[in-house]
Structures are given as C-alpha cells and as structure tokens.
GROMACS .gro file of C-alpha atoms in nm:
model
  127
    1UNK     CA    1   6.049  -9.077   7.309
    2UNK     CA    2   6.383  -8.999   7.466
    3UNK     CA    3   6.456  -9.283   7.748
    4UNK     CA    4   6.782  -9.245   7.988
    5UNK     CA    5   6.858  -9.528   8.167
    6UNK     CA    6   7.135  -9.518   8.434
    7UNK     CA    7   7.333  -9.837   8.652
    8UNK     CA    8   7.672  -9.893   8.832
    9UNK     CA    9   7.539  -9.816   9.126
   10UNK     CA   10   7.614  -9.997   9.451
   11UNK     CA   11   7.768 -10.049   9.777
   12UNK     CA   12   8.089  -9.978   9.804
   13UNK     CA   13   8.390  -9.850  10.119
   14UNK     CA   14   8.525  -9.532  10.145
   15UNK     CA   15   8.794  -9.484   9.934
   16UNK     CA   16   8.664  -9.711   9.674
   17UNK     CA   17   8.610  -9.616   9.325
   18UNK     CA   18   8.320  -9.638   9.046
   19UNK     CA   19   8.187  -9.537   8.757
   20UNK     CA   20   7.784  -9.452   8.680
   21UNK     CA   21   7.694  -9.478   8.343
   22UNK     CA   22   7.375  -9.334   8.113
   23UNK     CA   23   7.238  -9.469   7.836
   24UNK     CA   24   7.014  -9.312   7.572
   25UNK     CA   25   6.792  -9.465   7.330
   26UNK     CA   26   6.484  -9.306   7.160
   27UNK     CA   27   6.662  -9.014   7.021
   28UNK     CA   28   6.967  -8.920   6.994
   29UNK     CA   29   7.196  -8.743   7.251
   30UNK     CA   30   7.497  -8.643   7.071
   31UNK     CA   31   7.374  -8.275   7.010
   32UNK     CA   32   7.254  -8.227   7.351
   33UNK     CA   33   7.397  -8.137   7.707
   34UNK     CA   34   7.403  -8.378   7.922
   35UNK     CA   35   7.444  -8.369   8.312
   36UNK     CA   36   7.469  -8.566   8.656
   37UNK     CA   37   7.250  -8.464   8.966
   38UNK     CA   38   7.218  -8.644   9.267
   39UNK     CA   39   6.981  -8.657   9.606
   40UNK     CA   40   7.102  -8.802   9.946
   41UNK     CA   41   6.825  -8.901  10.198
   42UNK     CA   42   6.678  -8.623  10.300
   43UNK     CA   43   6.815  -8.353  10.087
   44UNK     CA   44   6.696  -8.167   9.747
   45UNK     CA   45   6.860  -8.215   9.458
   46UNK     CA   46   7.191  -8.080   9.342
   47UNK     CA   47   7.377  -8.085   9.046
   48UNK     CA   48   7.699  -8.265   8.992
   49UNK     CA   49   7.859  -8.262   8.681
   50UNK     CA   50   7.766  -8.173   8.294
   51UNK     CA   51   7.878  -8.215   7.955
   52UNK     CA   52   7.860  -7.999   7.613
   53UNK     CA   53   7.742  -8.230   7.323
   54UNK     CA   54   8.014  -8.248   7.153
   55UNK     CA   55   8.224  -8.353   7.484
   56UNK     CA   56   8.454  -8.085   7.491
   57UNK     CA   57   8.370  -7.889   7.773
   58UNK     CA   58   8.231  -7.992   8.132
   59UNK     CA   59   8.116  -7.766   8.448
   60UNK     CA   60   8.138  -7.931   8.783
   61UNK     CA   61   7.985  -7.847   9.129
   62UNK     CA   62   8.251  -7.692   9.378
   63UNK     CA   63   8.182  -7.960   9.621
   64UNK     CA   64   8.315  -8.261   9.370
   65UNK     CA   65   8.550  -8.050   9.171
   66UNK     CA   66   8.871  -8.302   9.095
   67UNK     CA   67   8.710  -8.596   9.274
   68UNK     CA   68   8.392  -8.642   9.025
   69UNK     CA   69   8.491  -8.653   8.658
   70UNK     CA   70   8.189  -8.664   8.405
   71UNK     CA   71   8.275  -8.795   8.037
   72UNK     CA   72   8.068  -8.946   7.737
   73UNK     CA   73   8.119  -9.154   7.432
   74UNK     CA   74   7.892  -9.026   7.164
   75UNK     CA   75   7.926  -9.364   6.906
   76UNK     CA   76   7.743  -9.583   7.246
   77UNK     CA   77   7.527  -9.281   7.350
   78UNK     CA   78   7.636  -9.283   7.642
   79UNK     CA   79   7.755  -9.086   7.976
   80UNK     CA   80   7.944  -9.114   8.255
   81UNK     CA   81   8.064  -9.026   8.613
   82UNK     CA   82   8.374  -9.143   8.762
   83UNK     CA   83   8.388  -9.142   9.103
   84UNK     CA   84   8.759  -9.150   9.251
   85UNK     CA   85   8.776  -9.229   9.650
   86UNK     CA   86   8.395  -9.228   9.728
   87UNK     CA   87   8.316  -9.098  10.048
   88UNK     CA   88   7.985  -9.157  10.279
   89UNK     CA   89   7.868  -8.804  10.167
   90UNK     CA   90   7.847  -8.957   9.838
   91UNK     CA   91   7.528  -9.197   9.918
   92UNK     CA   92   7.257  -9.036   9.709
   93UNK     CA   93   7.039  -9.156   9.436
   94UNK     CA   94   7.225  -9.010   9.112
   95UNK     CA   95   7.003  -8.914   8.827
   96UNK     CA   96   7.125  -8.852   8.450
   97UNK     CA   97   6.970  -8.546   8.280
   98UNK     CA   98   6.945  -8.412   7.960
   99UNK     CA   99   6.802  -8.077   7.755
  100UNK     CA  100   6.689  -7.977   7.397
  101UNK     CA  101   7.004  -7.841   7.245
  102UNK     CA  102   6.824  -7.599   7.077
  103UNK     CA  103   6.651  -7.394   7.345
  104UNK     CA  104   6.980  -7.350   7.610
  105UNK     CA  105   7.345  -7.321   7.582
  106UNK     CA  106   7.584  -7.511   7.735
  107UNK     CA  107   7.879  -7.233   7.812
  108UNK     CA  108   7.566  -7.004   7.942
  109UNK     CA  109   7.370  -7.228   8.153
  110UNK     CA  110   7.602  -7.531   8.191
  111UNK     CA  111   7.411  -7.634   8.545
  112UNK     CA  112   7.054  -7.575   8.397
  113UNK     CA  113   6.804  -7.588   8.332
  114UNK     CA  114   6.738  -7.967   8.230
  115UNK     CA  115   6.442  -8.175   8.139
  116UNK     CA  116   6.480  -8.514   8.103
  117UNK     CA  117   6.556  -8.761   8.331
  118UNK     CA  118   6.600  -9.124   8.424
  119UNK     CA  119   6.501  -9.386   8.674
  120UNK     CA  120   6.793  -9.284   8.874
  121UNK     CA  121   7.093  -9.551   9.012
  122UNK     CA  122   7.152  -9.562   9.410
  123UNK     CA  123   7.498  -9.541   9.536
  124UNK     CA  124   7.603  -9.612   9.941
  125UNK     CA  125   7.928  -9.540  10.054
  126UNK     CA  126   7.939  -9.701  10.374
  127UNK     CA  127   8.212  -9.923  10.552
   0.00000   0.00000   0.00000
C-alpha cells in the first residue's frame, strides 16, 4: 500500500526558513498529484500548496502565495515545501497528500479532492 511519510519539522524564529519534505514508498508517485495541507491548533484544515505529476505546474493558497514554494524530485519520490521567513501563523501540523491520477485532474481540481495522507510533521514558529 501507498505510505507518505513526512519530517523537517521543528521549532524555529520568525523569519527563519525550512523545508518539509514527503516521502513515498509502496507505490509510486510520479504519475500522481501531490499536495501540502496544514492544521493550526484549533482550526480545520486548509490546503497549502500542490503539484502536477510531472512537476510542471503548482496551485498555491492565496494566503502563502510567494512565501510557500512546493517542489518534488520524481527519481527520490519525493516532495517538498519551502518555507521562506516563517511566521507564528505558520505553527500547524502539515500533512502531505496525494490522489489516484486517474480519477481527477490536476489543472481542474488542483486543491482537491485528495486521499491519501501521512502521519503529518509539526512545525512552531515561535520566538
């Protein structure tokens, strides 16, 4: 079965920068979309960032647009998220996520729907 695993999490300051990575083993991920959501205490859900299987396109929320930067390297089956000058609004458990390729496409529902999902990786922004 399909297994996403997710670290480089942390504590970091404000202003600091890191980057989250995903990592797929099971089955293969380079024909599927993959995506970035993320909870903060208290909050539902929301998506972040996805990725077209083949890398080549992305769709971002409005609320990280230039700050958040999702990429992935298909030969290590694996994603990321860079996060450039994290801010306290940041702190949320981020969760990678992932979708049959075959039943959704990415430049029609870039945001979702998605299936799969890992363990989840916390980060704190917090001085």
């Amino acid at each position: 079965q399909l297994q996403l695993v997710e670290s480089g999490g942390g504590l970091v300051q404000p202003g600091d920068s890191l980057r989250l990575s995903c990592v797929a083993s099971g089955r293969t991920i380079n024909n599927k979309s993959m995506a970035w959501f993320r909870q903060a205490p208290g909050k539902e859900r929301e998506f972040v960032a996805s990725i077209s299987p083949s890398g080549v396109s992305t769709s971002y929320a409005d609320s990280v647009k230039g700050r958040l930067l999702i990429s992935r390297d298909n030969s290590k089956s694996t994603v990321y998220l860079h996060i450039s000058s994290a801010q306290p609004w940041d702190t949320a458990v981020y969760y990678c996520a992932t979708r049959e390729q075959l039943k959704y496409n990415f430049r029609t529902n870039p945001q979702g729907p998605y299936e799969y999902w890992g363990q989840g990786t916390q980060v704190t922004v917090s001085s």
